């Protein structure tokens, strides 16, 4: 089931703040797989935890609107 249009996409506020602070220089480690990719994330590299290890994810334009997980 998807999220209500009235609420908008879910973006983790702490992760969004890290992207603004760090920028595109170094990978950002996160456990927030349910976070929606927004245009501000383009060009950033994330290390997303899958339950066992961290997978490197480089965000491109085609990924906007999808989830990190």
PDB file of N, CA and C in Angstrom:
ATOM      1  N   UNK A   1       0.840  -1.174   0.000  1.00  0.00           N
ATOM      2  CA  UNK A   1       0.000   0.000   0.000  1.00  0.00           C
ATOM      3  C   UNK A   1       0.887   1.240   0.000  1.00  0.00           C
ATOM      4  N   UNK A   2       0.538   2.202  -0.800  1.00  0.00           N
ATOM      5  CA  UNK A   2       1.361   3.402  -0.926  1.00  0.00           C
ATOM      6  C   UNK A   2       0.949   4.476   0.079  1.00  0.00           C
ATOM      7  N   UNK A   3       1.769   5.489   0.167  1.00  0.00           N
ATOM      8  CA  UNK A   3       1.536   6.601   1.087  1.00  0.00           C
ATOM      9  C   UNK A   3       0.534   7.579   0.473  1.00  0.00           C
ATOM     10  N   UNK A   4      -0.236   8.228   1.323  1.00  0.00           N
ATOM     11  CA  UNK A   4      -1.248   9.181   0.893  1.00  0.00           C
ATOM     12  C   UNK A   4      -0.622  10.358   0.153  1.00  0.00           C
ATOM     13  N   UNK A   5      -1.286  10.812  -0.906  1.00  0.00           N
ATOM     14  CA  UNK A   5      -0.796  11.976  -1.647  1.00  0.00           C
ATOM     15  C   UNK A   5      -0.844  13.240  -0.802  1.00  0.00           C
ATOM     16  N   UNK A   6      -1.801  13.292   0.126  1.00  0.00           N
ATOM     17  CA  UNK A   6      -1.927  14.458   1.004  1.00  0.00           C
ATOM     18  C   UNK A   6      -0.687  14.593   1.899  1.00  0.00           C
ATOM     19  N   UNK A   7      -0.130  13.478   2.367  1.00  0.00           N
ATOM     20  CA  UNK A   7       1.045  13.511   3.231  1.00  0.00           C
ATOM     21  C   UNK A   7       2.330  13.767   2.455  1.00  0.00           C
ATOM     22  N   UNK A   8       2.398  13.308   1.229  1.00  0.00           N
ATOM     23  CA  UNK A   8       3.612  13.473   0.427  1.00  0.00           C
ATOM     24  C   UNK A   8       4.599  12.352   0.684  1.00  0.00           C
ATOM     25  N   UNK A   9       5.738  12.366   0.000  1.00  0.00           N
ATOM     26  CA  UNK A   9       6.728  11.289   0.155  1.00  0.00           C
ATOM     27  C   UNK A   9       7.417  11.364   1.510  1.00  0.00           C
ATOM     28  N   UNK A  10       7.814  10.196   2.035  1.00  0.00           N
ATOM     29  CA  UNK A  10       8.536  10.151   3.304  1.00  0.00           C
ATOM     30  C   UNK A  10      10.021  10.346   3.040  1.00  0.00           C
ATOM     31  N   UNK A  11      10.600  11.363   3.650  1.00  0.00           N
ATOM     32  CA  UNK A  11      12.035  11.604   3.579  1.00  0.00           C
ATOM     33  C   UNK A  11      12.525  11.753   5.013  1.00  0.00           C
ATOM     34  N   UNK A  12      13.489  10.918   5.396  1.00  0.00           N
ATOM     35  CA  UNK A  12      14.038  10.962   6.748  1.00  0.00           C
ATOM     36  C   UNK A  12      14.721  12.311   6.962  1.00  0.00           C
ATOM     37  N   UNK A  13      14.257  13.103   7.942  1.00  0.00           N
ATOM     38  CA  UNK A  13      14.828  14.453   8.126  1.00  0.00           C
ATOM     39  C   UNK A  13      16.316  14.438   8.480  1.00  0.00           C
ATOM     40  N   UNK A  14      16.769  13.434   9.243  1.00  0.00           N
ATOM     41  CA  UNK A  14      18.191  13.374   9.597  1.00  0.00           C
ATOM     42  C   UNK A  14      19.048  13.055   8.371  1.00  0.00           C
ATOM     43  N   UNK A  15      18.537  12.165   7.502  1.00  0.00           N
ATOM     44  CA  UNK A  15      19.265  11.820   6.288  1.00  0.00           C
ATOM     45  C   UNK A  15      19.314  13.015   5.336  1.00  0.00           C
ATOM     46  N   UNK A  16      18.213  13.750   5.232  1.00  0.00           N
ATOM     47  CA  UNK A  16      18.159  14.940   4.373  1.00  0.00           C
ATOM     48  C   UNK A  16      19.162  15.994   4.862  1.00  0.00           C
ATOM     49  N   UNK A  17      19.257  16.156   6.175  1.00  0.00           N
ATOM     50  CA  UNK A  17      20.205  17.122   6.741  1.00  0.00           C
ATOM     51  C   UNK A  17      21.648  16.702   6.458  1.00  0.00           C
ATOM     52  N   UNK A  18      21.929  15.400   6.517  1.00  0.00           N
ATOM     53  CA  UNK A  18      23.279  14.915   6.227  1.00  0.00           C
ATOM     54  C   UNK A  18      23.648  15.163   4.770  1.00  0.00           C
ATOM     55  N   UNK A  19      22.695  14.976   3.859  1.00  0.00           N
ATOM     56  CA  UNK A  19      22.968  15.201   2.439  1.00  0.00           C
ATOM     57  C   UNK A  19      23.282  16.672   2.202  1.00  0.00           C
ATOM     58  N   UNK A  20      22.546  17.573   2.837  1.00  0.00           N
ATOM     59  CA  UNK A  20      22.810  19.000   2.680  1.00  0.00           C
ATOM     60  C   UNK A  20      24.153  19.384   3.287  1.00  0.00           C
ATOM     61  N   UNK A  21      24.523  18.762   4.402  1.00  0.00           N
ATOM     62  CA  UNK A  21      25.755  19.101   5.105  1.00  0.00           C
ATOM     63  C   UNK A  21      26.984  18.519   4.408  1.00  0.00           C
ATOM     64  N   UNK A  22      26.941  17.226   4.090  1.00  0.00           N
ATOM     65  CA  UNK A  22      28.100  16.543   3.526  1.00  0.00           C
ATOM     66  C   UNK A  22      28.219  16.780   2.029  1.00  0.00           C
ATOM     67  N   UNK A  23      27.091  16.808   1.329  1.00  0.00           N
ATOM     68  CA  UNK A  23      27.121  16.992  -0.125  1.00  0.00           C
ATOM     69  C   UNK A  23      27.467  15.696  -0.834  1.00  0.00           C
ATOM     70  N   UNK A  24      28.271  15.782  -1.883  1.00  0.00           N
ATOM     71  CA  UNK A  24      28.599  14.614  -2.702  1.00  0.00           C
ATOM     72  C   UNK A  24      30.003  14.084  -2.438  1.00  0.00           C
ATOM     73  N   UNK A  25      30.651  14.563  -1.408  1.00  0.00           N
ATOM     74  CA  UNK A  25      32.056  14.214  -1.195  1.00  0.00           C
ATOM     75  C   UNK A  25      32.256  12.766  -0.756  1.00  0.00           C
ATOM     76  N   UNK A  26      31.550  12.319   0.252  1.00  0.00           N
ATOM     77  CA  UNK A  26      31.792  10.990   0.819  1.00  0.00           C
ATOM     78  C   UNK A  26      30.471  10.235   0.971  1.00  0.00           C
ATOM     79  N   UNK A  27      30.523   8.897   1.018  1.00  0.00           N
ATOM     80  CA  UNK A  27      29.289   8.117   1.171  1.00  0.00           C
ATOM     81  C   UNK A  27      28.632   8.363   2.525  1.00  0.00           C
ATOM     82  N   UNK A  28      27.309   8.331   2.540  1.00  0.00           N
ATOM     83  CA  UNK A  28      26.538   8.549   3.758  1.00  0.00           C
ATOM     84  C   UNK A  28      25.962   7.212   4.184  1.00  0.00           C
ATOM     85  N   UNK A  29      26.309   6.773   5.384  1.00  0.00           N
ATOM     86  CA  UNK A  29      25.847   5.491   5.902  1.00  0.00           C
ATOM     87  C   UNK A  29      24.440   5.653   6.473  1.00  0.00           C
ATOM     88  N   UNK A  30      23.511   4.758   6.076  1.00  0.00           N
ATOM     89  CA  UNK A  30      22.135   4.867   6.529  1.00  0.00           C
ATOM     90  C   UNK A  30      21.481   3.502   6.674  1.00  0.00           C
ATOM     91  N   UNK A  31      20.529   3.436   7.577  1.00  0.00           N
ATOM     92  CA  UNK A  31      19.693   2.258   7.765  1.00  0.00           C
ATOM     93  C   UNK A  31      18.274   2.535   7.272  1.00  0.00           C
ATOM     94  N   UNK A  32      18.019   3.717   6.775  1.00  0.00           N
ATOM     95  CA  UNK A  32      16.682   4.161   6.375  1.00  0.00           C
ATOM     96  C   UNK A  32      16.365   3.725   4.948  1.00  0.00           C
ATOM     97  N   UNK A  33      15.955   2.470   4.791  1.00  0.00           N
ATOM     98  CA  UNK A  33      15.643   1.931   3.469  1.00  0.00           C
ATOM     99  C   UNK A  33      14.304   2.435   2.952  1.00  0.00           C
ATOM    100  N   UNK A  34      13.422   2.890   3.843  1.00  0.00           N
ATOM    101  CA  UNK A  34      12.082   3.327   3.440  1.00  0.00           C
ATOM    102  C   UNK A  34      12.038   4.794   3.008  1.00  0.00           C
ATOM    103  N   UNK A  35      13.171   5.464   3.009  1.00  0.00           N
ATOM    104  CA  UNK A  35      13.241   6.875   2.620  1.00  0.00           C
ATOM    105  C   UNK A  35      13.088   7.010   1.106  1.00  0.00           C
ATOM    106  N   UNK A  36      12.249   7.940   0.676  1.00  0.00           N
ATOM    107  CA  UNK A  36      12.050   8.206  -0.739  1.00  0.00           C
ATOM    108  C   UNK A  36      13.176   9.098  -1.267  1.00  0.00           C
ATOM    109  N   UNK A  37      13.660   8.791  -2.461  1.00  0.00           N
ATOM    110  CA  UNK A  37      14.729   9.574  -3.072  1.00  0.00           C
ATOM    111  C   UNK A  37      14.132  10.851  -3.664  1.00  0.00           C
ATOM    112  N   UNK A  38      14.671  12.000  -3.259  1.00  0.00           N
ATOM    113  CA  UNK A  38      14.217  13.307  -3.741  1.00  0.00           C
ATOM    114  C   UNK A  38      15.308  13.903  -4.637  1.00  0.00           C
ATOM    115  N   UNK A  39      14.986  14.930  -5.441  1.00  0.00           N
ATOM    116  CA  UNK A  39      15.982  15.503  -6.352  1.00  0.00           C
ATOM    117  C   UNK A  39      17.251  16.022  -5.671  1.00  0.00           C
ATOM    118  N   UNK A  40      17.191  16.385  -4.406  1.00  0.00           N
ATOM    119  CA  UNK A  40      18.379  16.864  -3.697  1.00  0.00           C
ATOM    120  C   UNK A  40      19.408  15.762  -3.488  1.00  0.00           C
ATOM    121  N   UNK A  41      18.999  14.480  -3.604  1.00  0.00           N
ATOM    122  CA  UNK A  41      19.901  13.349  -3.391  1.00  0.00           C
ATOM    123  C   UNK A  41      20.706  13.003  -4.643  1.00  0.00           C
ATOM    124  N   UNK A  42      20.399  13.608  -5.803  1.00  0.00           N
ATOM    125  CA  UNK A  42      21.066  13.249  -7.051  1.00  0.00           C
ATOM    126  C   UNK A  42      22.560  13.539  -6.937  1.00  0.00           C
ATOM    127  N   UNK A  43      23.364  12.555  -7.292  1.00  0.00           N
ATOM    128  CA  UNK A  43      24.810  12.687  -7.237  1.00  0.00           C
ATOM    129  C   UNK A  43      25.410  12.231  -5.930  1.00  0.00           C
ATOM    130  N   UNK A  44      24.598  11.950  -4.933  1.00  0.00           N
ATOM    131  CA  UNK A  44      25.101  11.508  -3.634  1.00  0.00           C
ATOM    132  C   UNK A  44      25.285   9.991  -3.631  1.00  0.00           C
ATOM    133  N   UNK A  45      26.197   9.514  -2.803  1.00  0.00           N
ATOM    134  CA  UNK A  45      26.434   8.088  -2.635  1.00  0.00           C
ATOM    135  C   UNK A  45      26.020   7.697  -1.229  1.00  0.00           C
ATOM    136  N   UNK A  46      25.225   6.639  -1.132  1.00  0.00           N
ATOM    137  CA  UNK A  46      24.747   6.147   0.157  1.00  0.00           C
ATOM    138  C   UNK A  46      25.273   4.742   0.391  1.00  0.00           C
ATOM    139  N   UNK A  47      25.514   4.405   1.647  1.00  0.00           N
ATOM    140  CA  UNK A  47      25.798   3.045   2.056  1.00  0.00           C
ATOM    141  C   UNK A  47      24.549   2.568   2.790  1.00  0.00           C
ATOM    142  N   UNK A  48      23.711   1.775   2.115  1.00  0.00           N
ATOM    143  CA  UNK A  48      22.416   1.359   2.644  1.00  0.00           C
ATOM    144  C   UNK A  48      22.548  -0.025   3.256  1.00  0.00           C
ATOM    145  N   UNK A  49      22.119  -0.163   4.508  1.00  0.00           N
ATOM    146  CA  UNK A  49      22.219  -1.435   5.222  1.00  0.00           C
ATOM    147  C   UNK A  49      21.087  -2.358   4.795  1.00  0.00           C
ATOM    148  N   UNK A  50      21.420  -3.600   4.418  1.00  0.00           N
ATOM    149  CA  UNK A  50      20.408  -4.554   3.988  1.00  0.00           C
ATOM    150  C   UNK A  50      20.116  -5.611   5.049  1.00  0.00           C
ATOM    151  N   UNK A  51      20.612  -5.435   6.243  1.00  0.00           N
ATOM    152  CA  UNK A  51      20.407  -6.396   7.319  1.00  0.00           C
ATOM    153  C   UNK A  51      21.670  -7.169   7.637  1.00  0.00           C
ATOM    154  N   UNK A  52      22.581  -7.201   6.685  1.00  0.00           N
ATOM    155  CA  UNK A  52      23.829  -7.934   6.876  1.00  0.00           C
ATOM    156  C   UNK A  52      25.045  -7.070   6.562  1.00  0.00           C
ATOM    157  N   UNK A  53      24.982  -6.334   5.480  1.00  0.00           N
ATOM    158  CA  UNK A  53      26.112  -5.515   5.040  1.00  0.00           C
ATOM    159  C   UNK A  53      25.585  -4.208   4.456  1.00  0.00           C
ATOM    160  N   UNK A  54      26.514  -3.296   4.201  1.00  0.00           N
ATOM    161  CA  UNK A  54      26.161  -2.016   3.597  1.00  0.00           C
ATOM    162  C   UNK A  54      26.422  -2.085   2.093  1.00  0.00           C
ATOM    163  N   UNK A  55      25.401  -1.781   1.301  1.00  0.00           N
ATOM    164  CA  UNK A  55      25.526  -1.756  -0.153  1.00  0.00           C
ATOM    165  C   UNK A  55      25.668  -0.318  -0.623  1.00  0.00           C
ATOM    166  N   UNK A  56      26.605  -0.093  -1.545  1.00  0.00           N
ATOM    167  CA  UNK A  56      26.846   1.251  -2.074  1.00  0.00           C
ATOM    168  C   UNK A  56      25.807   1.557  -3.146  1.00  0.00           C
ATOM    169  N   UNK A  57      25.127   2.710  -3.007  1.00  0.00           N
ATOM    170  CA  UNK A  57      24.106   3.141  -3.957  1.00  0.00           C
ATOM    171  C   UNK A  57      24.435   4.558  -4.401  1.00  0.00           C
ATOM    172  N   UNK A  58      24.642   4.725  -5.704  1.00  0.00           N
ATOM    173  CA  UNK A  58      24.871   6.051  -6.276  1.00  0.00           C
ATOM    174  C   UNK A  58      23.556   6.508  -6.888  1.00  0.00           C
ATOM    175  N   UNK A  59      23.045   7.666  -6.482  1.00  0.00           N
ATOM    176  CA  UNK A  59      21.728   8.139  -6.894  1.00  0.00           C
ATOM    177  C   UNK A  59      21.834   8.911  -8.211  1.00  0.00           C
ATOM    178  N   UNK A  60      20.985   8.510  -9.180  1.00  0.00           N
ATOM    179  CA  UNK A  60      20.906   9.182 -10.473  1.00  0.00           C
ATOM    180  C   UNK A  60      19.513   9.774 -10.652  1.00  0.00           C
ATOM    181  N   UNK A  61      19.302  10.481 -11.747  1.00  0.00           N
ATOM    182  CA  UNK A  61      18.007  11.145 -11.997  1.00  0.00           C
ATOM    183  C   UNK A  61      16.857  10.159 -12.122  1.00  0.00           C
ATOM    184  N   UNK A  62      17.119   8.979 -12.677  1.00  0.00           N
ATOM    185  CA  UNK A  62      16.068   7.990 -12.888  1.00  0.00           C
ATOM    186  C   UNK A  62      15.526   7.415 -11.588  1.00  0.00           C
ATOM    187  N   UNK A  63      16.261   7.569 -10.489  1.00  0.00           N
ATOM    188  CA  UNK A  63      15.876   6.989  -9.204  1.00  0.00           C
ATOM    189  C   UNK A  63      14.929   7.880  -8.395  1.00  0.00           C
ATOM    190  N   UNK A  64      14.723   9.113  -8.804  1.00  0.00           N
ATOM    191  CA  UNK A  64      13.878  10.039  -8.036  1.00  0.00           C
ATOM    192  C   UNK A  64      12.458   9.459  -7.949  1.00  0.00           C
ATOM    193  N   UNK A  65      11.926   9.419  -6.730  1.00  0.00           N
ATOM    194  CA  UNK A  65      10.592   8.887  -6.488  1.00  0.00           C
ATOM    195  C   UNK A  65      10.604   7.455  -5.982  1.00  0.00           C
ATOM    196  N   UNK A  66      11.733   6.743  -6.124  1.00  0.00           N
ATOM    197  CA  UNK A  66      11.836   5.381  -5.636  1.00  0.00           C
ATOM    198  C   UNK A  66      12.358   5.381  -4.202  1.00  0.00           C
ATOM    199  N   UNK A  67      12.429   4.212  -3.596  1.00  0.00           N
ATOM    200  CA  UNK A  67      12.942   4.074  -2.232  1.00  0.00           C
ATOM    201  C   UNK A  67      14.421   3.702  -2.261  1.00  0.00           C
ATOM    202  N   UNK A  68      15.133   3.986  -1.163  1.00  0.00           N
ATOM    203  CA  UNK A  68      16.547   3.627  -1.072  1.00  0.00           C
ATOM    204  C   UNK A  68      16.734   2.118  -1.000  1.00  0.00           C
ATOM    205  N   UNK A  69      15.804   1.424  -0.345  1.00  0.00           N
ATOM    206  CA  UNK A  69      15.936  -0.031  -0.161  1.00  0.00           C
ATOM    207  C   UNK A  69      15.597  -0.760  -1.388  1.00  0.00           C
TER     208      UNK A  69
END
